[in-house]
Coordinates of C-alpha atoms in Angstrom, one line a residue:
M905 CA 134.7 89.7 138.4
P906 CA 134.8 93.2 139.9
Q907 CA 132.8 93.6 143.0
T908 CA 130.6 96.5 144.0
G909 CA 129.3 97.5 147.3
A910 CA 130.5 96.7 150.8
A911 CA 130.9 93.2 152.2
T912 CA 128.1 91.8 154.3
S913 CA 128.4 91.0 158.0
K914 CA 129.1 87.4 157.0
N915 CA 131.9 88.6 154.8
K916 CA 130.0 87.8 151.6
P917 CA 130.3 90.4 148.9
S918 CA 127.1 92.3 147.9
F919 CA 126.5 93.1 144.3
K920 CA 124.5 95.9 142.7
P921 CA 121.8 94.4 140.5
V922 CA 122.5 94.7 136.8
Q923 CA 119.5 96.1 134.9
A924 CA 118.6 96.4 131.2
I925 CA 119.6 99.5 129.3
R926 CA 116.9 102.2 129.3
G927 CA 114.7 101.8 126.3
M928 CA 115.9 98.2 125.6
N929 CA 113.2 95.9 127.1
D930 CA 112.9 92.2 128.1
I931 CA 110.0 90.3 126.6
L932 CA 108.9 87.6 129.0
P933 CA 105.9 85.2 129.0
P934 CA 103.0 85.7 128.7
E935 CA 103.9 88.9 126.7
S936 CA 106.2 86.9 124.4
A937 CA 103.2 84.7 123.4
L938 CA 101.6 87.9 121.9
W939 CA 104.7 88.5 119.9
E940 CA 104.7 84.9 118.6
W941 CA 101.0 85.3 117.6
L942 CA 101.8 88.4 115.6
E943 CA 104.8 86.8 114.0
E944 CA 102.7 83.8 113.0
K945 CA 100.2 86.1 111.4
V946 CA 102.9 87.9 109.4
R947 CA 104.5 84.6 108.2
A948 CA 101.1 83.3 107.0
V949 CA 100.2 86.4 105.1
M950 CA 103.7 86.7 103.6
H951 CA 103.6 83.1 102.4
Q952 CA 100.2 83.7 100.8
W953 CA 101.5 86.8 98.9
S954 CA 104.8 85.0 97.9
Y955 CA 107.1 87.1 100.0
R956 CA 110.2 85.2 101.2
N957 CA 112.2 85.8 104.4
V958 CA 115.5 87.7 104.3
R959 CA 117.9 88.2 107.3
T960 CA 120.7 90.7 107.4
P961 CA 123.4 91.6 110.0
V962 CA 122.6 93.8 112.9
L963 CA 125.9 95.7 112.3
E964 CA 126.6 97.5 109.0
H965 CA 129.2 100.1 107.8
T966 CA 128.0 103.5 108.9
G967 CA 128.4 104.8 105.4
L968 CA 125.6 102.6 104.2
F969 CA 123.1 104.6 106.3
V970 CA 124.7 108.0 105.7
R971 CA 124.6 107.4 101.9
G972 CA 121.2 105.6 101.9
L973 CA 119.2 107.6 104.4
G974 CA 120.7 111.0 103.9
E975 CA 123.2 113.0 106.0
V976 CA 120.6 115.5 107.3
T977 CA 117.9 113.0 108.4
D978 CA 117.2 112.8 112.2
I979 CA 118.4 109.1 112.2
V980 CA 121.9 109.9 110.8
E981 CA 122.3 113.2 112.6
K982 CA 121.1 112.2 116.1
E983 CA 119.9 108.7 116.6
M984 CA 122.4 106.1 115.3
Y985 CA 124.5 103.9 117.6
S986 CA 127.8 104.3 115.8
F987 CA 131.4 103.4 116.9
E988 CA 134.8 102.8 115.5
D989 CA 135.8 99.2 115.5
R990 CA 139.1 97.9 116.9
A991 CA 141.9 98.6 114.4
D992 CA 143.6 95.8 112.5
K993 CA 147.3 95.2 112.3
Q994 CA 147.6 97.9 109.7
G995 CA 145.9 100.4 111.9
D996 CA 142.7 100.5 109.9
A997 CA 139.4 100.5 111.7
D998 CA 135.9 100.3 110.3
H999 CA 133.2 102.7 111.4
L1000 CA 130.1 100.7 112.2
S1001 CA 126.5 101.3 113.2
L1002 CA 123.7 99.2 114.7
R1003 CA 121.0 99.2 112.0
P1004 CA 118.4 101.9 112.6
E1005 CA 116.1 100.6 109.9
G1006 CA 115.9 97.6 107.6
T1007 CA 115.6 98.7 104.0
A1008 CA 119.2 99.9 103.5
G1009 CA 120.6 96.6 104.7
V1010 CA 118.3 94.6 102.5
V1011 CA 119.2 96.7 99.5
R1012 CA 122.9 96.3 100.3
A1013 CA 122.5 92.5 100.5
V1014 CA 120.6 92.3 97.3
S1015 CA 123.2 94.4 95.5
E1016 CA 126.2 92.6 97.0
H1017 CA 124.9 89.2 96.0
S1018 CA 123.5 90.3 92.6
Y1019 CA 120.2 88.8 93.7
L1020 CA 118.2 90.5 91.0
Y1021 CA 120.2 88.9 88.2
D1022 CA 117.2 86.8 87.1
G1023 CA 114.4 89.2 87.9
G1024 CA 112.5 91.0 90.7
K1025 CA 112.2 89.6 94.2
R1026 CA 109.7 89.9 97.0
L1027 CA 111.2 89.8 100.5
Y1028 CA 110.3 90.4 104.1
Y1029 CA 112.0 90.6 107.4
M1030 CA 111.3 90.6 111.2
A1031 CA 114.2 92.0 113.1
P1032 CA 115.4 94.4 115.9
M1033 CA 116.5 97.9 115.1
F1034 CA 118.3 100.5 117.2
R1035 CA 117.9 104.3 117.6
R1036 CA 119.1 106.5 120.4
E1037 CA 116.0 108.5 121.1
R1038 CA 113.8 109.3 124.1
P1039 CA 111.9 106.1 125.0
Q1040 CA 108.1 106.6 125.0
R1041 CA 105.0 104.5 124.5
G1042 CA 105.6 102.1 121.6
R1043 CA 108.9 103.7 120.7
Y1044 CA 112.1 102.3 122.3
R1045 CA 115.9 102.3 121.7
Q1046 CA 115.8 98.7 120.7
F1047 CA 112.7 98.2 118.8
H1048 CA 111.5 95.6 116.3
Q1049 CA 110.2 96.0 112.7
V1050 CA 108.4 93.9 110.2
G1051 CA 109.3 95.0 106.7
A1052 CA 108.4 94.0 103.2
E1053 CA 110.4 95.0 100.1
A1054 CA 109.6 94.4 96.4
L1055 CA 112.8 94.9 94.4
G1056 CA 113.2 95.1 90.6
F1057 CA 109.6 96.1 89.9
A1058 CA 108.8 99.6 88.4
G1059 CA 105.0 99.5 87.9
P1060 CA 102.3 101.2 90.0
E1061 CA 100.7 97.8 90.5
V1062 CA 103.5 96.8 92.9
D1063 CA 103.1 100.0 94.9
A1064 CA 99.4 99.1 95.2
E1065 CA 100.3 95.5 96.1
M1066 CA 102.6 96.6 98.9
I1067 CA 99.8 98.8 100.3
L1068 CA 97.3 96.0 100.0
L1069 CA 99.7 93.6 101.7
A1070 CA 99.8 95.8 104.8
H1071 CA 96.1 96.3 104.6
E1072 CA 95.6 92.5 104.6
L1073 CA 97.8 92.2 107.7
W1074 CA 95.6 94.6 109.6
Q1075 CA 92.5 92.5 108.5
Q1076 CA 94.1 89.3 109.7
I1077 CA 95.2 90.9 113.0
G1078 CA 91.7 92.5 113.4
L1079 CA 92.9 96.1 113.7
K1080 CA 90.1 98.8 113.3
D1081 CA 90.2 102.5 112.6
V1082 CA 93.5 102.4 110.8
T1083 CA 93.6 105.2 108.1
L1084 CA 95.7 105.0 105.0
Q1085 CA 97.4 108.3 103.8
L1086 CA 98.9 108.7 100.4
N1087 CA 101.1 111.2 98.6
S1088 CA 103.5 111.3 95.6
L1089 CA 107.0 112.7 95.9
G1090 CA 107.4 112.6 92.1
Q1091 CA 110.8 112.2 90.5
P1092 CA 114.1 114.0 91.6
E1093 CA 113.9 116.8 89.0
E1094 CA 110.2 117.5 89.9
R1095 CA 111.2 117.5 93.6
Q1096 CA 114.0 119.9 92.8
R1097 CA 111.6 122.5 91.3
H1098 CA 109.3 122.1 94.3
R1099 CA 112.4 122.4 96.7
E1100 CA 113.3 125.8 95.1
A1101 CA 109.7 127.0 95.6
L1102 CA 109.7 125.8 99.2
I1103 CA 112.9 127.6 100.0
A1104 CA 111.6 130.8 98.6
Y1105 CA 108.3 130.5 100.5
F1106 CA 109.9 129.7 103.8
Q1107 CA 112.5 132.5 103.4
A1108 CA 109.7 134.9 102.9
N1109 CA 108.3 133.7 106.2
E1110 CA 111.5 133.1 108.1
D1111 CA 110.3 135.0 111.1
Q1112 CA 107.8 132.1 111.7
L1113 CA 110.3 129.3 111.5
D1114 CA 111.6 127.5 114.6
E1115 CA 115.3 126.6 115.0
D1116 CA 114.9 123.1 113.5
A1117 CA 113.2 124.5 110.4
K1118 CA 115.8 127.2 110.0
R1119 CA 118.5 124.5 110.1
R1120 CA 116.7 122.4 107.5
L1121 CA 115.8 125.4 105.2
H1122 CA 118.6 124.8 102.7
S1123 CA 119.6 121.2 103.5
N1124 CA 116.2 119.5 103.5
P1125 CA 113.2 121.9 103.3
L1126 CA 110.8 119.1 102.4
R1127 CA 111.1 117.9 106.0
I1128 CA 109.8 121.2 107.3
L1129 CA 106.4 120.2 106.0
D1130 CA 106.4 117.3 108.4
T1131 CA 106.9 119.6 111.4
K1132 CA 105.3 118.6 114.7
N1133 CA 105.4 122.2 116.0
P1134 CA 101.8 123.5 116.5
A1135 CA 102.9 127.1 115.9
M1136 CA 104.1 126.1 112.4
Q1137 CA 101.2 124.0 111.3
E1138 CA 99.4 126.8 109.3
L1139 CA 102.6 127.9 107.7
A1140 CA 103.3 124.3 106.5
T1141 CA 99.7 123.8 105.3
Q1142 CA 99.9 126.9 103.1
A1143 CA 103.3 125.9 101.6
P1144 CA 103.6 125.1 97.9
K1145 CA 102.3 121.6 97.2
L1146 CA 104.6 119.1 95.6
M1147 CA 101.7 117.6 93.6
E1148 CA 101.5 120.9 91.7
Y1149 CA 105.0 120.3 90.3
L1150 CA 104.5 116.7 89.1
G1151 CA 104.7 115.8 85.5
D1152 CA 102.3 113.7 83.5
A1153 CA 104.2 110.4 84.1
S1154 CA 104.3 110.8 87.9
L1155 CA 100.7 111.8 88.0
K1156 CA 99.6 108.8 85.9
H1157 CA 101.6 106.5 88.2
F1158 CA 99.9 107.9 91.2
E1159 CA 96.5 107.7 89.6
Q1160 CA 97.0 104.0 88.7
V1161 CA 97.9 103.2 92.3
Q1162 CA 94.7 104.8 93.5
A1163 CA 92.6 103.1 90.8
I1164 CA 93.8 99.6 92.0
L1165 CA 93.1 100.5 95.6
Q1166 CA 89.6 101.8 94.7
A1167 CA 88.9 98.5 92.9
Q1168 CA 89.8 96.6 96.1
G1169 CA 87.5 98.8 98.2
V1170 CA 90.4 100.3 100.2
K1171 CA 89.9 103.8 101.4
W1172 CA 92.6 106.5 101.7
Q1173 CA 93.3 110.1 102.2
I1174 CA 95.6 112.3 100.1
N1175 CA 98.1 114.0 102.5
P1176 CA 100.2 116.5 100.6
R1177 CA 102.4 117.0 103.7
L1178 CA 103.3 113.3 103.9
V1179 CA 107.0 113.2 102.9
R1180 CA 108.4 110.4 105.1
G1181 CA 111.6 110.9 107.1
L1182 CA 114.2 109.4 104.7
D1183 CA 115.8 110.8 101.6
Y1184 CA 115.6 107.7 99.4
Y1185 CA 111.8 107.9 98.5
N1186 CA 110.3 108.9 95.1
L1187 CA 106.8 108.6 93.6
T1188 CA 104.4 106.9 95.9
V1189 CA 104.7 107.3 99.7
F1190 CA 102.2 106.1 102.2
E1191 CA 101.4 105.7 105.9
F1192 CA 98.9 103.8 108.0
V1193 CA 97.8 105.9 110.9
S1194 CA 95.8 105.3 114.1
E1195 CA 94.6 108.0 116.5
A1196 CA 94.5 105.5 119.3
L1197 CA 98.2 106.0 120.0
G1198 CA 98.1 109.8 120.3
S1199 CA 100.3 112.2 118.4
Q1200 CA 102.7 109.4 117.4
G1201 CA 100.0 107.8 115.3
T1202 CA 101.9 106.2 112.4
I1203 CA 102.1 102.4 112.7
C1204 CA 103.4 101.6 109.2
G1205 CA 105.1 103.6 106.5
G1206 CA 106.8 103.2 103.2
G1207 CA 107.0 104.0 99.6
R1208 CA 108.9 103.7 96.3
Y1209 CA 112.7 104.1 96.3
D1210 CA 113.9 103.6 92.7
Y1211 CA 117.3 105.2 93.2
L1212 CA 118.6 103.7 96.5
I1213 CA 120.2 100.6 95.0
E1214 CA 122.3 102.7 92.6
Q1215 CA 122.9 105.2 95.4
I1216 CA 124.7 102.6 97.5
G1217 CA 126.8 101.4 94.6
G1218 CA 124.7 98.6 93.1
K1219 CA 123.2 98.2 89.6
A1220 CA 120.2 100.5 89.3
A1221 CA 116.8 98.8 89.9
P1222 CA 113.4 100.1 91.0
A1223 CA 112.0 99.1 94.4
V1224 CA 109.2 99.7 96.9
G1225 CA 108.7 98.8 100.5
W1226 CA 107.3 99.4 103.9
A1227 CA 107.9 98.7 107.6
F1228 CA 105.9 98.7 110.8
G1229 CA 107.0 98.8 114.4
V1230 CA 106.0 95.7 116.2
E1231 CA 105.8 97.4 119.6
R1232 CA 103.4 100.0 118.2
V1233 CA 101.2 97.5 116.5
L1234 CA 101.0 95.4 119.7
E1235 CA 100.1 98.6 121.6
L1236 CA 97.2 99.0 119.2
V1237 CA 96.2 95.3 119.6
K1238 CA 96.0 95.8 123.3
E1239 CA 94.1 99.1 123.0
Q1240 CA 91.5 97.4 120.8
Q1241 CA 91.3 94.4 123.1
L1242 CA 92.4 92.0 120.3
V1243 CA 94.8 90.0 122.5
P1244 CA 94.3 86.3 121.8
A1245 CA 93.7 83.8 124.6
A1246 CA 96.9 82.4 126.0
K1247 CA 97.8 78.9 124.8
S1248 CA 97.7 76.2 127.4
P1249 CA 99.0 72.6 127.5
S1250 CA 96.5 69.9 126.5
V1251 CA 97.5 67.7 129.4
Y1252 CA 99.3 68.1 132.8
A1253 CA 101.1 65.2 134.2
I1254 CA 100.7 64.5 137.9
V1255 CA 103.4 62.3 139.4
P1256 CA 102.9 61.6 143.1
D1257 CA 106.1 59.5 143.4
A1258 CA 109.4 60.4 141.9
A1259 CA 110.0 56.8 141.2
A1260 CA 107.4 57.1 138.4
L1261 CA 109.3 59.9 136.6
P1262 CA 111.1 57.6 134.0
Q1263 CA 107.8 56.1 132.9
A1264 CA 105.9 59.4 133.0
M1265 CA 108.5 61.2 131.0
A1266 CA 108.7 58.5 128.4
L1267 CA 105.0 58.5 127.9
L1268 CA 104.9 62.3 127.6
T1269 CA 107.7 62.3 125.0
A1270 CA 105.6 59.8 122.9
L1271 CA 102.5 62.0 123.3
R1272 CA 104.4 65.1 122.3
R1273 CA 105.6 63.4 119.1
M1274 CA 101.9 62.7 118.3
G1275 CA 101.1 66.4 118.6
V1276 CA 100.0 66.6 122.2
A1277 CA 101.1 69.7 124.2
A1278 CA 102.1 68.2 127.6
Q1279 CA 103.5 69.8 130.8
L1280 CA 105.2 67.7 133.5
H1281 CA 104.8 68.5 137.2
T1282 CA 108.2 69.2 138.7
S1283 CA 109.2 70.0 142.3
A1284 CA 110.9 73.2 143.2
D1285 CA 112.9 71.3 145.9
S1286 CA 113.8 67.7 145.3
A1287 CA 114.3 67.2 149.1
Q1288 CA 110.5 67.9 149.6
G1289 CA 109.5 65.2 147.0
M1290 CA 106.9 65.7 144.3
G1291 CA 104.3 67.3 146.5
S1292 CA 100.8 66.2 147.5
F1293 CA 98.0 65.3 145.1
K1294 CA 96.1 68.4 146.1
S1295 CA 99.0 70.7 145.3
Q1296 CA 99.7 69.0 142.0
F1297 CA 96.0 69.2 140.9
K1298 CA 96.1 72.9 141.9
R1299 CA 99.0 73.4 139.6
A1300 CA 97.3 71.4 136.9
D1301 CA 94.2 73.6 137.1
A1302 CA 96.3 76.8 137.0
S1303 CA 98.1 75.6 133.9
G1304 CA 94.9 75.8 131.9
A1305 CA 95.3 72.2 130.7
A1306 CA 92.1 70.4 129.7
W1307 CA 93.3 67.1 131.2
A1308 CA 95.3 65.7 134.1
L1309 CA 97.3 62.6 133.4
V1310 CA 97.8 60.8 136.7
F1311 CA 100.7 58.4 137.1
G1312 CA 99.5 56.7 140.3
T1313 CA 101.6 53.9 141.9
D1314 CA 98.9 51.3 141.8
E1315 CA 97.9 52.2 138.2
L1316 CA 101.4 52.0 136.9
A1317 CA 101.9 48.6 138.6
R1318 CA 99.0 47.4 136.4
G1319 CA 100.5 49.1 133.3
E1320 CA 97.9 51.9 133.3
V1321 CA 97.6 55.6 133.6
A1322 CA 94.6 57.7 134.6
L1323 CA 93.2 60.5 132.4
K1324 CA 91.0 63.0 134.3
P1325 CA 89.1 65.9 132.7
L1326 CA 89.7 69.4 134.2
R1327 CA 87.5 71.6 132.1
H1328 CA 84.4 69.6 131.5
A1329 CA 82.2 67.0 133.2
G1330 CA 83.3 63.4 133.0
E1331 CA 84.8 60.5 134.9
Q1332 CA 88.4 59.6 135.2
V1333 CA 89.3 56.9 132.6
L1334 CA 92.2 54.4 132.8
Y1335 CA 94.3 53.7 129.7
A1336 CA 96.9 51.0 129.1
L1337 CA 100.4 52.4 128.7
S1338 CA 100.6 50.3 125.5
N1339 CA 97.4 52.0 124.1
I1340 CA 99.0 55.4 123.5
D1341 CA 97.0 56.0 120.3
A1342 CA 93.7 55.8 122.1
L1343 CA 95.1 58.0 124.9
A1344 CA 96.3 60.7 122.4
A1345 CA 93.0 60.6 120.5
R1346 CA 91.1 61.2 123.7
I1347 CA 93.3 64.1 124.7
Q1348 CA 92.9 65.7 121.3
S1349 CA 89.2 65.1 121.0
P1350 CA 86.9 68.2 120.5
I1351 CA 85.3 67.8 123.9
A1352 CA 88.6 68.8 125.4
Q1353 CA 88.7 72.1 123.6

């Protein structure tokens, strides 16, 4: 191992601490418990809505994202972690990228395995993504997304279902003041007519465009509507509206989506500037937005992408999906003080003599198999023994456990163990080691909650 730094006075090498890469964060307890809580909520809702889990590789061929997301998107142009793999014996090397989003990989997997051969599928994922951008609150270089994809379904009812699915998640989590924004991007030929009108409009006002808008003028003028530059807001607001270029079929599709949402009592706003950041969308697009996170207020976004499967070389099939950033949603959970109480063990085992450890650990194993969450007291330094009763009870109290299970020497000699309440009034009770059913029932009784 290479050494860094100078040797110490005792001739021991000193090493510079290795730290995590900027924007790629460790998640330690108790923070990790919050992540588990959210993941449990997601799994429960997905099960209720008949969405099944899918897992795809972290690394994909770069061409998947270039072809799927669009060459002039911010992700492909500036944010992907891409590299050339080690060449094989023939000198050929793959160009690979860490996935910056989840949809393209899911579509690739569905296409590669002919997964839609017997009809449409509803899928979801929870996975890390990677983008090289400036880290900020709720937005990191390694971040995590939950996504849902419904593939093989063309009807507006599935667009509405996807929106309602996300809405249900917010209800289960308890999020408040989350606004739904809707728009329709129509079909490619309608978007082309709108594109021509946009180019003409922005060319006529080219003196007001910033450098980013000028660069996108002919490659992706629709993205200019999504500008964050305050000086261009009025110009973008007055630009031709895509809705004015939609045909009857696209308008009817959008109206049916809204009718289903209205019947469910879900409120929304039409946002004609909502275009999403990726090239693969058509017809319905949507975002859930919260003002609690400042200017970067989108917590979930998605829409219909009927041409993506064919675009990456698969058999044409309609699809719709969304994704939300886990870090951003958890920021909102904290902002709205929705963090659940930390889970604690039901019982904390106090062992005054190390000689009792075999019996104590055997009993705890049996209790755990009966559904009891148990924590064993352990010593930081075996030379110091197990520690005093006082210090062990202090640890038991700090653990949050409802009960202390005391493996005293005299009690064990009689084949007994003592159960002492820590969170409610009551006397210590002795239980025979052979009567584990009664012991487990007492620990799990409502009075202990």
